[in-house]
Short mmCIF file of C-alpha atoms and ligand atoms in Angstrom, two decimals:
data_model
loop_
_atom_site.label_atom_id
_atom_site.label_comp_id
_atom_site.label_asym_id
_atom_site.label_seq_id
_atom_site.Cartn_x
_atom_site.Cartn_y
_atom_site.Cartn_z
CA UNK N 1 6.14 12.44 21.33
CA UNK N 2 2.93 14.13 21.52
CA UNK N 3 3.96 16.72 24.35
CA UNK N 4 7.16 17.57 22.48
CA UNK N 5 4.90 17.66 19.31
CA UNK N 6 2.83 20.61 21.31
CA UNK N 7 5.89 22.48 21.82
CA UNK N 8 7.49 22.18 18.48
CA UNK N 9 3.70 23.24 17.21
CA UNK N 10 4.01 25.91 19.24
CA UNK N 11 7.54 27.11 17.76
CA UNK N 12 6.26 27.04 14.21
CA UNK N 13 2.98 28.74 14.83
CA UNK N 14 5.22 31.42 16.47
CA UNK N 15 6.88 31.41 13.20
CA UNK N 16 4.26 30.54 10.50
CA UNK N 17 3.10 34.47 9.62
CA UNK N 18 6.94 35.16 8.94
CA UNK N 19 7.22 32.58 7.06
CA UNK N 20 4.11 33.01 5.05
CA UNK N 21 5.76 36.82 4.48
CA UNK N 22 9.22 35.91 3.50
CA UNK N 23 8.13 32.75 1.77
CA UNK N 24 10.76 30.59 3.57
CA UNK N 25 10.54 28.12 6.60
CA UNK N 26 12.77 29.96 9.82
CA UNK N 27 15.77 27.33 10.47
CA UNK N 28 14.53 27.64 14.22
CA UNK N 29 12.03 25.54 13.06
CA UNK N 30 13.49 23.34 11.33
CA UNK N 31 16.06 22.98 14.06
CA UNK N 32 13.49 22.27 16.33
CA UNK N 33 11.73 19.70 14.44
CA UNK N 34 15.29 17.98 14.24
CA UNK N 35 16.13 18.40 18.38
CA UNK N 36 12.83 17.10 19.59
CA UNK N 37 13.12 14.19 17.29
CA UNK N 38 10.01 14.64 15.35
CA UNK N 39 12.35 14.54 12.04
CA UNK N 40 13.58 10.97 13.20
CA UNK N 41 10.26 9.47 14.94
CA UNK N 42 9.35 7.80 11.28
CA UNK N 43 12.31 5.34 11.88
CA UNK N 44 12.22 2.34 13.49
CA UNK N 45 14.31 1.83 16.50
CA UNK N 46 17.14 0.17 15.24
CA UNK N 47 17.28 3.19 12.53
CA UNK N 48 17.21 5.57 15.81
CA UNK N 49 13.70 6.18 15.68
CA UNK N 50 10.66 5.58 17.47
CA UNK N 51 8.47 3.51 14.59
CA UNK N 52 6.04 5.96 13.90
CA UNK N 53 5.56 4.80 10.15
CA UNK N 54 4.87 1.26 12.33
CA UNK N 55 0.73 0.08 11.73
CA UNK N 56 0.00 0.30 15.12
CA UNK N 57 1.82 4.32 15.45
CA UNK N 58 -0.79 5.70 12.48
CA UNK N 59 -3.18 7.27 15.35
CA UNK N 60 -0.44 8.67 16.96
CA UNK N 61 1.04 9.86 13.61
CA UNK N 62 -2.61 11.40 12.92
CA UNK N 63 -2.32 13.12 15.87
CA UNK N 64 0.79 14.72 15.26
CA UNK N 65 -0.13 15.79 12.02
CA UNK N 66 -3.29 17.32 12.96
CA UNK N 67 -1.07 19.39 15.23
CA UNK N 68 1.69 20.66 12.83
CA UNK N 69 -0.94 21.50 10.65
CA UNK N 70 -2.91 23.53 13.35
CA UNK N 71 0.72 25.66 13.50
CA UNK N 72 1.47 25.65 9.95
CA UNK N 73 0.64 24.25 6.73
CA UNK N 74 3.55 24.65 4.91
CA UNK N 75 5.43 23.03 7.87
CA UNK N 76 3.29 19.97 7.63
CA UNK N 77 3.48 19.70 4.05
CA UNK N 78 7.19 18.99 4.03
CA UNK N 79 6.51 16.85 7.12
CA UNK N 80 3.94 14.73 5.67
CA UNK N 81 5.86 14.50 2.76
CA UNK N 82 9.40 13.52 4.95
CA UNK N 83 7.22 10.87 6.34
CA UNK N 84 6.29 9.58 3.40
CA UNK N 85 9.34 8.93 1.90
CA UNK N 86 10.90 7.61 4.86
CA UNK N 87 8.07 5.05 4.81
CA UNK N 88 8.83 4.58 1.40
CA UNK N 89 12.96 4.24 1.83
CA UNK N 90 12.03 1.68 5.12
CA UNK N 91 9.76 -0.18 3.00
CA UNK N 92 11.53 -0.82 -0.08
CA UNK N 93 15.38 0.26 0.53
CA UNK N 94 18.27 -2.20 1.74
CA UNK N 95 19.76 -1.35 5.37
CA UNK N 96 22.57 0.50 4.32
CA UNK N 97 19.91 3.01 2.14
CA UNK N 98 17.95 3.26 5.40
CA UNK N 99 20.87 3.79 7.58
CA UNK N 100 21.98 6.94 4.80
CA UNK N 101 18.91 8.29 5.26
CA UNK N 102 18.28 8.01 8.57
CA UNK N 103 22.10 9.78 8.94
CA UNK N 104 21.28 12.74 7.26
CA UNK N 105 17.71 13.13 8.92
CA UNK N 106 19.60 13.00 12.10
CA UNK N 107 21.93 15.76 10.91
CA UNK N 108 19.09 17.87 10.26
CA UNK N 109 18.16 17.03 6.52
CA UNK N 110 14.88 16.18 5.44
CA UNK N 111 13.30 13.94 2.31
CA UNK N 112 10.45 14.47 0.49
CA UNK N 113 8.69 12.93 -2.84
CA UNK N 114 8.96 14.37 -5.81
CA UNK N 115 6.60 12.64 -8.26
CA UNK N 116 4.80 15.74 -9.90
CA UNK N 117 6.31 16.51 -13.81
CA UNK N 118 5.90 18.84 -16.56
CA UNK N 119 4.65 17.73 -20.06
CA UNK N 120 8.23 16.62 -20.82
CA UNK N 121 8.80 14.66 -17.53
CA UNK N 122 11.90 13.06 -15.98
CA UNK N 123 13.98 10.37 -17.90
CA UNK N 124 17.08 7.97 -17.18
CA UNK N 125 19.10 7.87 -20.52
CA UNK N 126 21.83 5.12 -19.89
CA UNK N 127 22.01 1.88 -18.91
CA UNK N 128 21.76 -0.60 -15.62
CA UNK N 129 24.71 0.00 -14.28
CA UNK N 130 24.16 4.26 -14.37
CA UNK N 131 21.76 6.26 -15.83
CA UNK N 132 21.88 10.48 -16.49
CA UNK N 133 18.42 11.65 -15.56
CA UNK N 134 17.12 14.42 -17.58
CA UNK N 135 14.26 16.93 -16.73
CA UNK N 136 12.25 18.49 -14.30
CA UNK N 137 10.11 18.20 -11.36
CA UNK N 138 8.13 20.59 -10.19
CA UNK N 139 5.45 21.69 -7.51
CA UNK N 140 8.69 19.89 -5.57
CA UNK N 141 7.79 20.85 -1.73
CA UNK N 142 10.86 21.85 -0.21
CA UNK N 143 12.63 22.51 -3.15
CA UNK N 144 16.12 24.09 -2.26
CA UNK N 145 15.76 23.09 1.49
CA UNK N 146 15.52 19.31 1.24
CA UNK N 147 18.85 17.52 -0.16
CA UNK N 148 17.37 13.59 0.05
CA UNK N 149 14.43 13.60 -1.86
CA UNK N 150 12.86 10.76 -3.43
CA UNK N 151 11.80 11.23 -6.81
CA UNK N 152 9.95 8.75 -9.29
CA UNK N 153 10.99 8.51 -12.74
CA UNK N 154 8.90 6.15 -15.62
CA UNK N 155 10.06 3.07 -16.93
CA UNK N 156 8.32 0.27 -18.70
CA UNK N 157 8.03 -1.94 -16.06
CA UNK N 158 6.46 1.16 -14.00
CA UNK N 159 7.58 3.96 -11.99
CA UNK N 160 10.78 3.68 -10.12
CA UNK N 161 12.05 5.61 -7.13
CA UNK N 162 15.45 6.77 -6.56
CA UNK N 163 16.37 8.43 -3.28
CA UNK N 164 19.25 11.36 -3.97
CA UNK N 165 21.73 13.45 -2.51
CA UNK N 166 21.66 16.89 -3.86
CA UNK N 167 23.71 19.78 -2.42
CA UNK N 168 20.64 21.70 -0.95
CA UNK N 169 19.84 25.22 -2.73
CA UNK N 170 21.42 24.19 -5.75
CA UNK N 171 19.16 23.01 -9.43
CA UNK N 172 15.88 25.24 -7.29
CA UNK N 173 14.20 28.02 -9.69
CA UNK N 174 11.43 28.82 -7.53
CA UNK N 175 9.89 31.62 -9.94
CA UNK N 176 6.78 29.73 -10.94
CA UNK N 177 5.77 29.17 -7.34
CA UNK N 178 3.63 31.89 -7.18
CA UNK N 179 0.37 30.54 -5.36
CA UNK N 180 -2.39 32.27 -2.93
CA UNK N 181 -0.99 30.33 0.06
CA UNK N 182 1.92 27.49 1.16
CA UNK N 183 3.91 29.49 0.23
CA UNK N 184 6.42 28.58 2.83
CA UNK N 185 6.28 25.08 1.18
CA UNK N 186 8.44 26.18 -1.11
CA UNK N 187 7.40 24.24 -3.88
CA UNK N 188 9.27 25.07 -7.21
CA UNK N 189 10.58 23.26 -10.01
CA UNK N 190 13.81 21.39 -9.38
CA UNK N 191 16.20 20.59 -12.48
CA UNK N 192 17.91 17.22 -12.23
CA UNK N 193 19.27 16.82 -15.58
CA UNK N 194 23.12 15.48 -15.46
CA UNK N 195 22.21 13.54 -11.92
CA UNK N 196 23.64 10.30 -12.07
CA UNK N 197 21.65 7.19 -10.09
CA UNK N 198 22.33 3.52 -10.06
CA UNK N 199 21.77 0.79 -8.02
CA UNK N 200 22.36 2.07 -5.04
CA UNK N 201 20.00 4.98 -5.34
CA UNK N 202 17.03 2.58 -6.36
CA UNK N 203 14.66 1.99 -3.67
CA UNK N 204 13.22 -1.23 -4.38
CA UNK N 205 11.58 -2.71 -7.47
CA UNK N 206 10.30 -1.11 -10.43
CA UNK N 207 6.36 -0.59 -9.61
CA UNK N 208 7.05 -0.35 -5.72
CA UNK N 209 5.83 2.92 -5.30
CA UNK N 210 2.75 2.90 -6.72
CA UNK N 211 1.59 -0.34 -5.09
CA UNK N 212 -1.90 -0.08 -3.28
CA UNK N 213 -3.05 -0.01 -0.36
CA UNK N 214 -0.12 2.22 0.45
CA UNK N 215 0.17 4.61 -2.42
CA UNK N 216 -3.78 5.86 -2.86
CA UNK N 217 -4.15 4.63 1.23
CA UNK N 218 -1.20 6.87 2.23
CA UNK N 219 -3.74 10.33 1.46
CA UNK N 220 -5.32 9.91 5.14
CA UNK N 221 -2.33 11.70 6.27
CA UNK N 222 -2.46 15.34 4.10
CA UNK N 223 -6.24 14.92 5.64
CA UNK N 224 -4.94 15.01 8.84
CA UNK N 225 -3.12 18.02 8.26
CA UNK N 226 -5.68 19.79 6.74
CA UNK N 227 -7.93 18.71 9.67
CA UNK N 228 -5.74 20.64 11.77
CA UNK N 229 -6.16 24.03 9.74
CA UNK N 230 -9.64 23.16 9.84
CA UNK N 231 -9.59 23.32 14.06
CA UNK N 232 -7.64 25.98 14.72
CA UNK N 233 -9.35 27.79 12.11
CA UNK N 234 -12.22 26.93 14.06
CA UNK N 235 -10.51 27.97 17.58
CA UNK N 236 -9.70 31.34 16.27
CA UNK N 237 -13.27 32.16 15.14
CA UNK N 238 -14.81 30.71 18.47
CA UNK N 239 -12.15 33.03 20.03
CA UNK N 240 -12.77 36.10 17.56
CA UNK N 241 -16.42 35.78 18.45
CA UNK N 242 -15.63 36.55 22.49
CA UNK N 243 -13.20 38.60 22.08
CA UNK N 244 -16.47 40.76 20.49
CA UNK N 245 -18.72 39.76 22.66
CA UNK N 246 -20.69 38.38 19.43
CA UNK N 247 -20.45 34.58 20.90
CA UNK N 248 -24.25 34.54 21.92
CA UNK N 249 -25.89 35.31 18.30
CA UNK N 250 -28.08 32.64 16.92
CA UNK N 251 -26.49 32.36 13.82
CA UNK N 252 -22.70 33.00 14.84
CA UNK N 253 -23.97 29.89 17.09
CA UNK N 254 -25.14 28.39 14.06
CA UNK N 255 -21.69 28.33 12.41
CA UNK N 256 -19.92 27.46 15.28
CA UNK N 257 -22.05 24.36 15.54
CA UNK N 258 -21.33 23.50 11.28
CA UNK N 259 -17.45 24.26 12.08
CA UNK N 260 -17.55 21.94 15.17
CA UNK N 261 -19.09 19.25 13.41
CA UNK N 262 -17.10 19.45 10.69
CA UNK N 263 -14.23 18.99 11.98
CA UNK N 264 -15.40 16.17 14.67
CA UNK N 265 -16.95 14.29 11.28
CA UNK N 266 -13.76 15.09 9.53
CA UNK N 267 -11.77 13.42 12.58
CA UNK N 268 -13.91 10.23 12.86
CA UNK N 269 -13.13 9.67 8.94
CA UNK N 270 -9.32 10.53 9.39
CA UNK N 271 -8.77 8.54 12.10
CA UNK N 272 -10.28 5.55 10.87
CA UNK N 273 -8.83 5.86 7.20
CA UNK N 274 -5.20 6.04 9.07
CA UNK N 275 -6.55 2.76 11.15
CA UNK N 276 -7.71 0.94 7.98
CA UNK N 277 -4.26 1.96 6.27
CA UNK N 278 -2.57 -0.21 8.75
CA UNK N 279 -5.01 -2.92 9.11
CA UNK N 280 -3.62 -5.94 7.05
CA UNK N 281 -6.60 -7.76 7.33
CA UNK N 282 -8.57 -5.91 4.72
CA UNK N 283 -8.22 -5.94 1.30
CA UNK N 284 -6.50 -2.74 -0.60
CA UNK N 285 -9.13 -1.82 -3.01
CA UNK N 286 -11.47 -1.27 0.28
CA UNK N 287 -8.58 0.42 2.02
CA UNK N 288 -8.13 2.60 -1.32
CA UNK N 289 -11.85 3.44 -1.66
CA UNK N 290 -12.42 4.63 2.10
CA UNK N 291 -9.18 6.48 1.86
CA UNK N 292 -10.89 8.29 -1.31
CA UNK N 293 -14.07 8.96 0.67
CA UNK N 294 -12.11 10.37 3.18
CA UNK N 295 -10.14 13.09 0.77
CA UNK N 296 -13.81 13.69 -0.31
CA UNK N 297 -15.56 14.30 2.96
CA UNK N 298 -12.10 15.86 4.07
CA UNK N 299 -12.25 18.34 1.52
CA UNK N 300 -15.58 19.58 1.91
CA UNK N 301 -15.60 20.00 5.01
CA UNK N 302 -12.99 22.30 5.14
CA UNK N 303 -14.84 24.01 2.53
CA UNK N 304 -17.71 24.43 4.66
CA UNK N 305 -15.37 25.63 7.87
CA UNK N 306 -13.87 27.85 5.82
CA UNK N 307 -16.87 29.55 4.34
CA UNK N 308 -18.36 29.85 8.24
CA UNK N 309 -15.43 31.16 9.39
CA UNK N 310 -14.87 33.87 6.59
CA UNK N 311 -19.02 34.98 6.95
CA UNK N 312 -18.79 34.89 10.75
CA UNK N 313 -15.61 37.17 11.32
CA UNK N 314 -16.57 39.06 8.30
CA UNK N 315 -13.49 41.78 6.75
CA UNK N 316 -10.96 41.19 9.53
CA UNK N 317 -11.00 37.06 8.68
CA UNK N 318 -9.59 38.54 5.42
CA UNK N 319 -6.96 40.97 6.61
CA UNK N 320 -3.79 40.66 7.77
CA UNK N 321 -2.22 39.91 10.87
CA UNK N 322 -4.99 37.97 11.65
CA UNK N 323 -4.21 34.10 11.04
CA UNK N 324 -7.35 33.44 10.12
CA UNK N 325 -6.77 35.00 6.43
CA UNK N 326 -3.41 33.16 6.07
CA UNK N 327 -5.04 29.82 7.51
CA UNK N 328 -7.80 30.04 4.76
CA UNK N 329 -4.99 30.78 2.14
CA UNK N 330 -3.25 28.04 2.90
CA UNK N 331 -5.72 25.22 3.46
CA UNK N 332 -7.56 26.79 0.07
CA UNK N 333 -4.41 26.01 -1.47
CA UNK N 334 -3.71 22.31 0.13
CA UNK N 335 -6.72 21.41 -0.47
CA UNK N 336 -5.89 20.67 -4.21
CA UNK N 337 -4.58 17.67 -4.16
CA UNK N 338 -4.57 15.38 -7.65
CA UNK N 339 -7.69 14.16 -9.36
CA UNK N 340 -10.07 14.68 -6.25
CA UNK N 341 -12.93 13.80 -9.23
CA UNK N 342 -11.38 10.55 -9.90
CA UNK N 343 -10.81 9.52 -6.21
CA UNK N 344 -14.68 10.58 -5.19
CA UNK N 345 -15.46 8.28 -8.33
CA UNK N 346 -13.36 5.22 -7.93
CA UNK N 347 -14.71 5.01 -4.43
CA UNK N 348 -18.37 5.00 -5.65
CA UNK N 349 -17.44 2.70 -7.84
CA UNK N 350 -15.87 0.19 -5.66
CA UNK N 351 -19.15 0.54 -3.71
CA UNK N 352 -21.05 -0.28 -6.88
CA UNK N 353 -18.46 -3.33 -7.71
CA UNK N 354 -19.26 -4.58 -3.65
CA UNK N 355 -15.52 -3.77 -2.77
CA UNK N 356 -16.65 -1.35 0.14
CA UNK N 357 -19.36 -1.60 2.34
CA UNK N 358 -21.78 1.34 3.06
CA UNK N 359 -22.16 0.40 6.94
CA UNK N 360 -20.57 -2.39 9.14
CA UNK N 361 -23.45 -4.15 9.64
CA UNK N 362 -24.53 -4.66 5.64
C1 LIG G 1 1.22 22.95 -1.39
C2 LIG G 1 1.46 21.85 -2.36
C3 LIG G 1 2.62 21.10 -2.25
C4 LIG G 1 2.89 20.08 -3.16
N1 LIG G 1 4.03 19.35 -3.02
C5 LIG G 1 4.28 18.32 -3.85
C6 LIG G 1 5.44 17.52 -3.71
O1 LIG G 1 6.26 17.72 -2.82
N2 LIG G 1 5.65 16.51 -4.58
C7 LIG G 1 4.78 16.27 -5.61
O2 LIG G 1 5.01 15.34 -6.38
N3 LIG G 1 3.68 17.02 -5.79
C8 LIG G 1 3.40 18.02 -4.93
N4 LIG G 1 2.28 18.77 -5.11
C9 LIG G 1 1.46 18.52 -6.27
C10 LIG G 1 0.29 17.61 -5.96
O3 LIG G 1 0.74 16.32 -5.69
C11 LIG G 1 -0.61 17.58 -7.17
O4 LIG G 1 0.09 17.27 -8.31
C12 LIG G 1 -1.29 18.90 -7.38
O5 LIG G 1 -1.72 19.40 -6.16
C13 LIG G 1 -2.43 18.66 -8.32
O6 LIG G 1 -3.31 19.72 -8.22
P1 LIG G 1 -4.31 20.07 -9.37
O7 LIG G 1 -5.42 20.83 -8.72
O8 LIG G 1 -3.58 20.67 -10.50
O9 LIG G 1 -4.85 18.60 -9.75
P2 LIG G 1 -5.55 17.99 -10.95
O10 LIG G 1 -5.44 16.51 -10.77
O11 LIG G 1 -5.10 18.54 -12.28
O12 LIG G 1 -7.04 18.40 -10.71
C14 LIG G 1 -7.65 19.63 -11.12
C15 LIG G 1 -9.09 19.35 -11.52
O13 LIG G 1 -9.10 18.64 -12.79
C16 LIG G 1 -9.74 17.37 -12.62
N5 LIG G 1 -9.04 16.44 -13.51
C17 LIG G 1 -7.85 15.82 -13.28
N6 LIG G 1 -7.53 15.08 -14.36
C18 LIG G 1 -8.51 15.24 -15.29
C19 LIG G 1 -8.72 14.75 -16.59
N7 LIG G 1 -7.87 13.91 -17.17
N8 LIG G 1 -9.84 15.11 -17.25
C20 LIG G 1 -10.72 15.96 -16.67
N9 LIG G 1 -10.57 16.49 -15.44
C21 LIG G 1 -9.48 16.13 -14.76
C22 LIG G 1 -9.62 17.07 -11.13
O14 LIG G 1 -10.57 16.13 -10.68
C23 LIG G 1 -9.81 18.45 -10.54
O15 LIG G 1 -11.19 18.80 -10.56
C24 LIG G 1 1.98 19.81 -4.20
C25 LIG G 1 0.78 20.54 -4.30
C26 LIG G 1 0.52 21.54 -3.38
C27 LIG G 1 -0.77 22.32 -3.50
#
């Protein structure tokens, strides 16, 4: 999976400047990501996959995100967020909701989650039987591509998740997507007011979907995609730098050094916040808090990359063709993820409360 990984991270990075342009993910790609059964690893074998949403897969899934997002961003957005729903859909959903996902996927349709709302939000009017949603969701990666999303909607007993089948490119107003990068992601506001879900859209219980470790544990995974902006970012400068004979300066050498180690400190927290995730043995407020750590560390690191690689390649970092001033759009825009302050201070507090050791050996 890894090998075909390279080459399907090789197709999109082929495609990623295009797509940056035109705002819209080639179908090459997508096609690709389909053929070489990337789209279809999540499942478990008897769903035709290859278990990578499986505990003991999460290095290997680290590893492919790190490489999708070393292509493109965008791309590994909708991944990710394909991944997590069909983690979600295997967790929670009944066989025959697994085998209708699993279905499309192999036809060449993605999933996604769609929890983000506007002020007014998404409702169910109705009762058990059926229910007519009404409203928006928005920031909606994908939206217009992906025809099986997940989305959440409130209830009293807590959020519940209901997997749909839209006709793709319909209920999409992408006109207040207008951010510095990801654009490719495609994430506009999606209208699903006069959808109809029942029982057999619900995926699991009321409350599912936010239960921890898995939903606050799951962010390891946009940190591995960021992580691998954050090396190729790197790869391009330490490239850059020979290709202008600059690569023996002591303070190019300097930054080279903070990007390396960034991104090596960067992996050693990734990798071990995707380990944790799976580990069943540890309790989910500890898996929670080193997940939050992680976003934190994960985040400023790519800061840091990104500020070494912009002063060390100076004016042409920042123009285009070169990738590195669409890498650093994208990742800049990535990197906001929700409540970062929160997440950096729930983990210090489940430090304080004794939930999360500082070091092993304490
Ligand atoms: C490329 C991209 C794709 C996305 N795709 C999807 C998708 O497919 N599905 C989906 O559901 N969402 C998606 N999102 C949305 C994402 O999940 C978050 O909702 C969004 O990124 C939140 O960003 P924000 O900076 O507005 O966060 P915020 O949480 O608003 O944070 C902004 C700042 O305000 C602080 N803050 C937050 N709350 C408070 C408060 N109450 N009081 C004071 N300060 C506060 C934060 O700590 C931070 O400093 C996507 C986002 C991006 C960038």
């Amino acid at each position: 999976m890894l090998q075909r990984t390279k080459e399907f991270a090789q197709i999109a990075g082929d495609a990623a400047s295009r797509a940056d342009a035109t705002g819209s993910i080639d179908q090459a790609v997508w096609s690709a990501l389909c053929d070489t059964g990337i789209s279809m690893a999540p499942f478990s074998p008897d769903f035709g996959g290859i278990g990578l949403s499986d505990p003991n897969q999460q290095t290997t899934l680290c590893a492919i995100l790190r490489l999708i997002g070393g292509a493109d961003l965008a791309v590994a957005r909708l991944f990710e967020g394909h991944v997590n729903a069909v983690m979600l859909v295997s967790r929670y959903g009944t066989r025959p909701q697994i085998e209708s996902l699993a279905r499309s996927v192999k036809q060449g349709g993605l999933s996604g989650v769609w929890g983000a709302e506007d002020a007014h939000g998404l409702r169910r009017l109705g009762n058990s039987a059926s229910w007519l949603l009404e409203g928006k969701k928005i920031l909606a990666s994908g939206a217009g591509v992906i025809a099986r999303p997940l989305v959440t909607v409130g209830s009293p007993d807590g959020h519940i998740l209901y997997l749909l089948n839209l006709e793709a490119g319909k209920r999409a107003d992408m006109s207040s997507w207008t951010p510095l990068g990801m654009k490719a992601s495609a994430s506009g506001t999606i209208d699903l007011t006069g959808v109809i879900v029942g029982p057999s859209e619900q995926i699991g219980d009321a409350g599912n979907y936010m239960r921890q470790p898995f939903f606050s544990g799951g962010a390891w995974r946009f940190c591995a995609a960021q992580l691998g902006a954050m090396e190729q970012l790197t790869e391009l400068y330490c490239a850059q730098l020979r290709a202008r004979s600059r690569e023996s300066d002591p303070y190019q050498l300097e930054r080279v050094a903070h990007c390396a180690a960034a991104c090596r400190t960067t992996l050693f927290w990734v990798e071990e916040a995707a380990r944790q995730f799976a580990d069943e043995n540890l309790k989910p407020a500890a898996i929670v808090a080193f997940t939050n750590f992680t976003r934190m560390v994960t985040e400023r690191a790519a800061l840091d990359v990104m500020e070494c690689v912009q002063r060390g390649t100076g004016l042409s970092g920042l123009m285009r063709p070169n990738p590195i001033e669409r890498i650093c759009r994208d990742l800049a825009t990535y990197l906001r993820q929700p409540v970062p302050d929160m997440a950096m201070s729930d983990a210090a507090r489940a430090v304080l409360a004794g939930e999360l050791a500082t070091g092993a050996l304490l």
